[in-house]
XYZ file of C-alpha atoms in Angstrom:
472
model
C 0.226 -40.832 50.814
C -1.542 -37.383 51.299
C -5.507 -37.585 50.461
C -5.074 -33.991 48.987
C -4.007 -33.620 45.515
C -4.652 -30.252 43.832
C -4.782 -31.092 40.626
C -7.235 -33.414 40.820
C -9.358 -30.939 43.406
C -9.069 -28.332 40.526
C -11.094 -30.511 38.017
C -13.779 -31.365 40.509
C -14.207 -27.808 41.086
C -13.875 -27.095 37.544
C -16.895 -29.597 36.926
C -19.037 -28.394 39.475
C -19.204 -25.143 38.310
C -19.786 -25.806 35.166
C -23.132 -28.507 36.108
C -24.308 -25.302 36.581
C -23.535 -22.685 34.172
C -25.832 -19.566 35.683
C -23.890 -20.157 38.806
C -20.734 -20.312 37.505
C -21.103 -17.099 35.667
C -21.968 -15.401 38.819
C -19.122 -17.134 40.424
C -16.706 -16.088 38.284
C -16.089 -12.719 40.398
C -14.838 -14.659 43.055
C -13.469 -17.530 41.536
C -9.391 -17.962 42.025
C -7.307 -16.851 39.245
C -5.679 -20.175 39.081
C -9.019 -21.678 38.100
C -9.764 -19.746 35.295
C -7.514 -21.591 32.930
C -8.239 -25.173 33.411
C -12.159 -24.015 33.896
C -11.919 -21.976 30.560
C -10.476 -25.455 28.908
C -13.823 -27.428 29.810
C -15.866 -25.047 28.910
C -13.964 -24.769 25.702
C -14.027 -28.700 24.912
C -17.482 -28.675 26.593
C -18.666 -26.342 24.147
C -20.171 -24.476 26.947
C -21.209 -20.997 24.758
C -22.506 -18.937 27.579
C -19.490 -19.515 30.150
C -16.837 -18.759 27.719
C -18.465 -15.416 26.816
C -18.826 -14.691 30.933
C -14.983 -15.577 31.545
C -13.480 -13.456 28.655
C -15.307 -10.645 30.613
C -13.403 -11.414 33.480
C -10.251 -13.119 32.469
C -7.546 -11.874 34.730
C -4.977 -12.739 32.008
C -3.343 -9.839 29.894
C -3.307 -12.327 26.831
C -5.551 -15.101 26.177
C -4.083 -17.875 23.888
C -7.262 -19.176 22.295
C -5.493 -20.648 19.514
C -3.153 -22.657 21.513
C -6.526 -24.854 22.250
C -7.508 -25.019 18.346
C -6.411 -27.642 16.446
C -8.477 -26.282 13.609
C -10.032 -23.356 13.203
C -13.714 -23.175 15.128
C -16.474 -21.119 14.180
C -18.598 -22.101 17.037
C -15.944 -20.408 19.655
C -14.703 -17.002 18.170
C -18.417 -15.903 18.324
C -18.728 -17.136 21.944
C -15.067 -15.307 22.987
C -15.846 -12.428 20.412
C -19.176 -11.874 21.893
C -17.977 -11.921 25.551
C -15.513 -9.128 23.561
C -18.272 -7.051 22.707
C -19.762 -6.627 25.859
C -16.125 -5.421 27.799
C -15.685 -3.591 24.382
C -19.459 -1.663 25.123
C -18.403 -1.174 28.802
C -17.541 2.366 29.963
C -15.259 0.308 32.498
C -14.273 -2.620 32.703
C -14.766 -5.011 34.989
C -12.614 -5.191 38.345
C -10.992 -8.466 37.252
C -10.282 -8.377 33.928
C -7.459 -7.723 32.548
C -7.599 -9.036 29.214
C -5.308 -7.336 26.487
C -4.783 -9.630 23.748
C -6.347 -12.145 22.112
C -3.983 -14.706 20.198
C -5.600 -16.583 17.640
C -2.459 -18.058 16.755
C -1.031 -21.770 16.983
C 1.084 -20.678 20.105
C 0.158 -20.845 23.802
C 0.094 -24.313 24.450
C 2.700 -23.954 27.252
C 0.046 -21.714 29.059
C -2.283 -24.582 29.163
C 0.067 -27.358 29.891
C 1.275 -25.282 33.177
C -2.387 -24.749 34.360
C -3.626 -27.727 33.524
C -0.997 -29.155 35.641
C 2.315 -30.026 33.591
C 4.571 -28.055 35.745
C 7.063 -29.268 33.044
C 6.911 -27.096 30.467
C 7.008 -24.084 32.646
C 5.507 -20.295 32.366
C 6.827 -16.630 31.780
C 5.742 -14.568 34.434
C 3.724 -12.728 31.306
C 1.385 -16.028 30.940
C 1.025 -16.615 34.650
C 0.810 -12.915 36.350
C -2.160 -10.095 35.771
C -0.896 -6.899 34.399
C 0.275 -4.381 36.800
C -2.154 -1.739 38.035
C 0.226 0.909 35.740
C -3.077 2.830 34.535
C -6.001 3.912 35.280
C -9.015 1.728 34.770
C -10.906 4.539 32.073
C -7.687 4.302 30.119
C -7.387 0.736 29.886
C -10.868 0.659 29.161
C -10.084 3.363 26.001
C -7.199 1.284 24.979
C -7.728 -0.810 21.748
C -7.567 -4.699 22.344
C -5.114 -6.200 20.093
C -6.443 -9.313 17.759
C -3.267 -11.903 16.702
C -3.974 -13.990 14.010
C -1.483 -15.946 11.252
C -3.059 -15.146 7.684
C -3.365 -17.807 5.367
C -5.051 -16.900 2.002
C -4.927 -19.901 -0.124
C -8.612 -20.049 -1.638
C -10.326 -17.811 -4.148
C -12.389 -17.199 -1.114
C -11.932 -16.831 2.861
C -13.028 -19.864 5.012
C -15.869 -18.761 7.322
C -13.964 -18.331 10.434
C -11.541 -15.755 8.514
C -14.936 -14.214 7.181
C -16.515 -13.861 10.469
C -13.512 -12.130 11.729
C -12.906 -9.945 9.294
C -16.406 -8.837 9.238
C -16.420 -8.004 13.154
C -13.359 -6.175 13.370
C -13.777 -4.060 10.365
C -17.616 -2.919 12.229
C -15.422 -2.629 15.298
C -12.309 -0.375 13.714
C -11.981 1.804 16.447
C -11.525 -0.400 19.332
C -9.998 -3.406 17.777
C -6.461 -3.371 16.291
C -5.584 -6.915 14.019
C -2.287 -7.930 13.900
C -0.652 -10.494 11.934
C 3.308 -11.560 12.193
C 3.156 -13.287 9.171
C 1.112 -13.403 5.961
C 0.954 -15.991 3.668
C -0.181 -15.511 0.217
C -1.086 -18.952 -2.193
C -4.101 -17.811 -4.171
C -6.539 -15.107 -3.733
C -7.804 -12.254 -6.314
C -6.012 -8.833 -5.621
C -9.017 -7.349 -4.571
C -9.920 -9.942 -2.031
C -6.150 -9.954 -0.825
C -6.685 -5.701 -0.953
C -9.691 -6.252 1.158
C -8.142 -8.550 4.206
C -5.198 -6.415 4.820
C -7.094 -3.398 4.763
C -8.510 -4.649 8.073
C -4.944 -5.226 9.656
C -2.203 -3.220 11.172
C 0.317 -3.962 8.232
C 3.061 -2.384 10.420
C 2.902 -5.173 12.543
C 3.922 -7.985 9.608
C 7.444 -9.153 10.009
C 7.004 -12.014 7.236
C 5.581 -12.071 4.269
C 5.418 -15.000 1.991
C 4.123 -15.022 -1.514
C 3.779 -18.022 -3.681
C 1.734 -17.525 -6.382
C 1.359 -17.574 -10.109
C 0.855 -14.113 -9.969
C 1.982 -11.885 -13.335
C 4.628 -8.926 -12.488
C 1.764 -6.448 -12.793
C 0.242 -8.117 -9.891
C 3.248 -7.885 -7.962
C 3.776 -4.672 -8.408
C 0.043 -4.277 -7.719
C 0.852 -5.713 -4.471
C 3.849 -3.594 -3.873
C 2.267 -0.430 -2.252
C 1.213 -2.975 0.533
C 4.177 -4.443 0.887
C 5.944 -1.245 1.076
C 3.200 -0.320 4.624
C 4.370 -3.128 5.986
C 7.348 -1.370 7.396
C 8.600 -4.032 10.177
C 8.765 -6.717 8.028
C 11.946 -8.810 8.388
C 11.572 -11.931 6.130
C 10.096 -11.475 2.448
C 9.588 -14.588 0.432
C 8.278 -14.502 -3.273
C 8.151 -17.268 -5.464
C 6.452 -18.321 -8.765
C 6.000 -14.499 -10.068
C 6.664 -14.798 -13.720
C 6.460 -12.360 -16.417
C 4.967 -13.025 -19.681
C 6.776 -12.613 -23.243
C 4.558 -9.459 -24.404
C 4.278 -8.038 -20.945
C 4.727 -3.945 -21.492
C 5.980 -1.967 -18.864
C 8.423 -4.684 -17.515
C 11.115 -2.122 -16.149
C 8.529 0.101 -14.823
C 6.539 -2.251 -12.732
C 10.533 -3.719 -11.503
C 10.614 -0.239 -9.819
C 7.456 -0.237 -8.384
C 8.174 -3.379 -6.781
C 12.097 -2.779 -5.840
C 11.346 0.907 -4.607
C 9.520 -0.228 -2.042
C 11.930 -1.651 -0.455
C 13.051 1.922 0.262
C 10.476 1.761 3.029
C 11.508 -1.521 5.112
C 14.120 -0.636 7.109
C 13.982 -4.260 9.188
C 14.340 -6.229 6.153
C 17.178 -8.814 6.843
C 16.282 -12.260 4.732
C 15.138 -12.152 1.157
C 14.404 -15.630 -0.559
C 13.311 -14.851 -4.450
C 12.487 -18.102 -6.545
C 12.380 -17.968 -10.105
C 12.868 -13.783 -10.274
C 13.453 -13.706 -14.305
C 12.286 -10.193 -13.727
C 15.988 -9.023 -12.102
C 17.815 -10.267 -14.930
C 20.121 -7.221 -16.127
C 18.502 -5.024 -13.172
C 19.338 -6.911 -10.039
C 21.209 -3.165 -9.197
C 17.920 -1.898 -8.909
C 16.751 -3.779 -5.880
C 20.224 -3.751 -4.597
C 20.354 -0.015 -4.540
C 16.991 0.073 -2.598
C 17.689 -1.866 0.514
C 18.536 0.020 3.142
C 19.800 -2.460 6.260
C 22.216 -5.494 6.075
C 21.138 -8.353 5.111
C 21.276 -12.071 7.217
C 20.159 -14.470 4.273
C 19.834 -13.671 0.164
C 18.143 -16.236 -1.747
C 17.591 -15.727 -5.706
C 17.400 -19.176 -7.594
C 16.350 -20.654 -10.412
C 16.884 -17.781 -13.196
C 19.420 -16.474 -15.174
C 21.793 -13.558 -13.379
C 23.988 -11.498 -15.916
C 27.825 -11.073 -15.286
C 26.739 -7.396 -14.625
C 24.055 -8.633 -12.137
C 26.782 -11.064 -10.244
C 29.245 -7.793 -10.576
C 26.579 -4.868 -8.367
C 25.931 -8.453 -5.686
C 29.441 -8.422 -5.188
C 29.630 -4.828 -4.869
C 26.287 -3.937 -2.522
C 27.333 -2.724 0.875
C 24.376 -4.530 2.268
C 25.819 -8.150 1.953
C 28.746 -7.643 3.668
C 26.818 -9.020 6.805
C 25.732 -12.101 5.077
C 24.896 -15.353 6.962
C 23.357 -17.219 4.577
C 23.577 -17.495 0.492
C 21.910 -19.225 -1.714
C 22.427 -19.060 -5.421
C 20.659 -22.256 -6.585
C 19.581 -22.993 -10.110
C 21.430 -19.609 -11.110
C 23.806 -20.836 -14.437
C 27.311 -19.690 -13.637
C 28.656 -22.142 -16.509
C 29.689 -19.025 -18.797
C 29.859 -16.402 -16.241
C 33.041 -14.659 -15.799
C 34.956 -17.098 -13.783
C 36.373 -14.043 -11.081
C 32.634 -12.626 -10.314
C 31.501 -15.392 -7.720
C 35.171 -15.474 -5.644
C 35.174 -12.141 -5.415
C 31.365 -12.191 -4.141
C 32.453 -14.930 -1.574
C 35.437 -13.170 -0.557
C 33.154 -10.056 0.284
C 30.792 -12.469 2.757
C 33.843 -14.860 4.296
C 33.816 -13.566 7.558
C 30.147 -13.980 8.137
C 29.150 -16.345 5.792
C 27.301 -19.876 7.944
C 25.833 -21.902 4.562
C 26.141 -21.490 0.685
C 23.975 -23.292 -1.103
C 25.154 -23.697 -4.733
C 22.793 -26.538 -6.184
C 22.576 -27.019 -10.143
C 24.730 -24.070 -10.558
C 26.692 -25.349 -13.875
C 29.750 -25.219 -11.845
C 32.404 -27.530 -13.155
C 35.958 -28.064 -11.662
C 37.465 -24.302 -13.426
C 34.533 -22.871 -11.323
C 35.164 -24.646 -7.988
C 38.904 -24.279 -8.343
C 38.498 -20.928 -8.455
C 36.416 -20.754 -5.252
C 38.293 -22.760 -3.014
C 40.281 -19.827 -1.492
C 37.580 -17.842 -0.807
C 36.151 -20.797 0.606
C 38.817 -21.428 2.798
C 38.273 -18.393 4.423
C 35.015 -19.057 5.425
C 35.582 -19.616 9.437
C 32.075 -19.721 10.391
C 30.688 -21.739 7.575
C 28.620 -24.672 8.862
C 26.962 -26.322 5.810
C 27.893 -26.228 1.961
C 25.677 -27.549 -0.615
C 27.177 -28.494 -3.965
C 24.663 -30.933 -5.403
C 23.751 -31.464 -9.007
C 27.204 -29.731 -10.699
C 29.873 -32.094 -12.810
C 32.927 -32.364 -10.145
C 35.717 -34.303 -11.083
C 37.473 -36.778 -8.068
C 40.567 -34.875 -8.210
C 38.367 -31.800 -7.770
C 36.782 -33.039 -5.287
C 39.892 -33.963 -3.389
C 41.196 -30.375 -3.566
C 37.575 -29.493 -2.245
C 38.163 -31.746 0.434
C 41.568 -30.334 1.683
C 40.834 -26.629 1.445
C 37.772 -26.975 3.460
C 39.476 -29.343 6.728
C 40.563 -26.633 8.151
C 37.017 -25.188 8.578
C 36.294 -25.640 12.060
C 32.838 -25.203 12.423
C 31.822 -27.163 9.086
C 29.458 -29.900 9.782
C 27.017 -30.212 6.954
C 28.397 -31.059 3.364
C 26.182 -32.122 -0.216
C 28.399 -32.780 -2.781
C 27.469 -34.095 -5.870
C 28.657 -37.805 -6.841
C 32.029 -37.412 -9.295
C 31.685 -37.689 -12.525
C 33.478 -40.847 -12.749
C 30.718 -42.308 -11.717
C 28.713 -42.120 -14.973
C 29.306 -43.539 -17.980
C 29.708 -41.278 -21.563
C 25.648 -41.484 -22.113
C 25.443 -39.874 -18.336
C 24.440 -43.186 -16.364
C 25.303 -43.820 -13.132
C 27.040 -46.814 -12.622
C 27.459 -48.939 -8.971
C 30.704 -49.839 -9.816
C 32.521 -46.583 -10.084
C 30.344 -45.009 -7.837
C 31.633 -47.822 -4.831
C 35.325 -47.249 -6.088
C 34.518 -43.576 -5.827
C 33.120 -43.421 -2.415
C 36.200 -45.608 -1.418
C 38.550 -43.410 -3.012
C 36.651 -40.184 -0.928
C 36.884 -42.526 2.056
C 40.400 -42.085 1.770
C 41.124 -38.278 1.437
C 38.963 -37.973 4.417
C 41.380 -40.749 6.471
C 44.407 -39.208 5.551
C 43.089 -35.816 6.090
C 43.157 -37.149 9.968
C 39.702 -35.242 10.517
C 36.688 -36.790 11.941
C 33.953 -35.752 9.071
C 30.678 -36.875 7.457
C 30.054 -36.024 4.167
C 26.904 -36.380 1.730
C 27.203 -37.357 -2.053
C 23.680 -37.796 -4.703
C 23.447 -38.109 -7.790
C 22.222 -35.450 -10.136
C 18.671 -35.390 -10.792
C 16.715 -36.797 -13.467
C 17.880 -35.260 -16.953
C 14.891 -37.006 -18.502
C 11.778 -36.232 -16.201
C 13.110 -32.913 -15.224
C 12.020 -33.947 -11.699
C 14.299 -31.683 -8.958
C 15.149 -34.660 -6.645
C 19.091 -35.237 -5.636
C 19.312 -39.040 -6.265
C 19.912 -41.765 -3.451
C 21.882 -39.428 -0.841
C 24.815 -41.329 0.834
C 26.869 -40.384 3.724
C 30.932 -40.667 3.610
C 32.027 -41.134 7.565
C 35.217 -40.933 8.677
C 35.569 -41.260 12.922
């Protein structure tokens, strides 16, 4: 077997240098690019201050992953790596080596330190591994802003001390630094705390935004004017926004909210929980998108036959991938509106999510055409509606043909409870027997899921004692 083994010749150079950290930080002109990473690791778990600051000045990297290495957030290390920052920021040029672009504080780059550190396994783009081509001249790199990555979290009244150490630094630093942040995530801050952070970010670089909070609709529509900056986003989550019963200006602050989606032409998934807001005025937001959409989520408040009539009817969801109209009542709906709303998605459609719905067996016959024409539909969700076995056998057969259908929740038939709403074992065996059945004479090798509905009593959300239905 050969004595030499790199790897291991790596560390022991790694750990000489740093026995010594004045001569390492001298040494760093000269040391080998493929050093730098698995010496900048030590240092890092070594808390070694000093030699973290020298090698950011000379990191021959165009991106340095720094929160691939961070489990949790650490104070201790931005102000090493932002300090080393300062100095190539103060420099009318930059050092020969360096070649440092970005700094990603994000949970990604841990393939970048596997490879260097010697797990050939997980591999490398030639991004990670290779220094940025000589394509300009060293005063204009030097002029160039460095880019900042960072995931936002704001989930406390206040910002942990790592966010406020950051935030403080690049706002004195404006000029040189730009913050971006791919996606924000909003659980509880004031608005003027919330106004504050993003006022230090490049909000054209967000491309999801996710809001959960108790917020009022005033506050959302507060928010709105942000939102509407953030002109790449692609994903927009809000959940939780609810509107209380004396609240004045209720339609206005609806169009300051929907109007700015005027302004986000990349917009392709919308998830809105609980929106009583767009009840009667869903046409408002409709008529403001302005790109096709991939996924539509609004669940869990009450849609008007008019509302379920301009969905239908929106050139924007012709495109649709995913739909999910959960908790929305469709029990006295017009019985035509949600086939002909299918019917307009079929040839795109991949998952429908209809959970707690109301739907009963008029409903889902009425569906199953439209269904039917679903080719590319791979999962259909059904749980917590009142299906009757022969229903569910007609379900059954106009879906077999579906050839790329692998994921089905249906709810268990209601001939498995008794009159007071019970579930009893009994029926429910003879039901899943019966369901057994269709599936074997259908000839099609299929799995499907059945619950129960959730607790009438508690109110609690969970789909009872999922079972699978396999047929081989």
């Amino acid at each position: 077997m050969s004595v030499w083994n790199p790897p291991r010749l790596l560390g022991l150079a790694g750990m000489s240098l740093l026995r010594d950290e004045a001569s390492n930080i001298t040494a760093l002109e000269y040391l080998p690019i493929e050093l730098f990473p698995p010496l900048f690791m030590e240092a890092f778990y070594g808390s070694r201050s000093e030699t973290l600051k020298a090698m950011v000045q000379a990191w021959p990297f165009v991106r340095l992953p720094l929160g691939g290495l961070m489990k949790m957030p650490h104070l201790g290390t931005l102000q090493a790596v932002l300090a080393g920052l300062d100095i190539l920021i103060a420099q009318k040029d930059r050092p020969r080596r360096c070649k440092l672009k970005v700094l990603d504080l994000r949970h990604t780059g841990q393939d970048f330190w596997r490879m260097w550190s010697g797990d050939r396994a997980h591999g490398c783009s030639s991004t990670l591994m290779a220094p940025v081509a000589e394509d300009r001249s060293r005063a204009e790199q030097s002029l160039a802003p460095l880019v900042v990555f960072i995931e936002i979290h704001l989930k406390e009244r206040t910002m942990d001390g790592f966010l406020t150490y950051l935030m403080r630094w690049v706002e004195e630093r404006k000029a040189s630094i730009h913050l971006c942040c791919k996606k924000l995530k909003i659980l509880s801050m004031p608005m003027e705390n919330i106004v504050k952070v993003l006022s230090m970010v490049q909000l054209n670089c967000i491309q999801e935004v996710q809001v959960n909070c108790a917020w009022h609709l005033s506050t959302l529509a507060m928010f709105a004017p942000l939102l509407g900056q953030m002109s790449n986003v692609q994903r927009l989550l809000l959940s939780h926004i609810h509107v209380p019963a004396l609240e004045e200006q209720e339609e206005q602050h609806v169009v300051q909210i929907t109007s700015q989606f005027l302004r986000l032409h990349h917009l392709r998934d919308i998830r809105m929980e609980s929106p009583s807001y767009l009840e009667g005025c869903l046409d408002q937001m409709l008529r403001c998108l302005t790109t096709p959409l991939d996924n539509l989520a609004i669940t869990h408040c009450l849609l008007s036959d008019s509302d379920l009539s301009h969905l239908s009817q929106c050139p924007n969801i012709s495109q649709l991938k995913g739909l999910d109209l959960s908790g929305i009542s469709l029990t006295y709906s017009s019985p035509e509106l949600l086939p002909v709303l299918l019917e307009k998605v079929a040839a795109t459609l991949q998952e429908v999510y209809l959970d707690q719905c109301g739907i009963m067996d008029s409903h889902l016959e009425a569906i199953l055409p439209a269904l039917s024409h679903c080719p590319q539909l791979m999962f259909f969700s059904l749980r917590g509606n009142l299906i009757s076995m022969a229903m569910m056998e007609k379900l059954l057969r106009h879906t077999s043909g579906l050839p790329s259908l692998s994921q089905e929740l249906y709810p268990v038939p209601q001939e498995s409870y008794s009159s007071q709403g019970i579930l009893q074992p009994g029926r429910l065996a003879q039901c899943r027997a019966e369901l057994f059945e269709i599936l074997r004479v259908l000839g099609r090798p299929r799995i499907i899921w059945i619950s129960s509905s959730p607790c009438v009593h508690c109110g609690d959300n969970t789909f009872y004692h999922p079972q699978p239905i396999i047929y081989r």
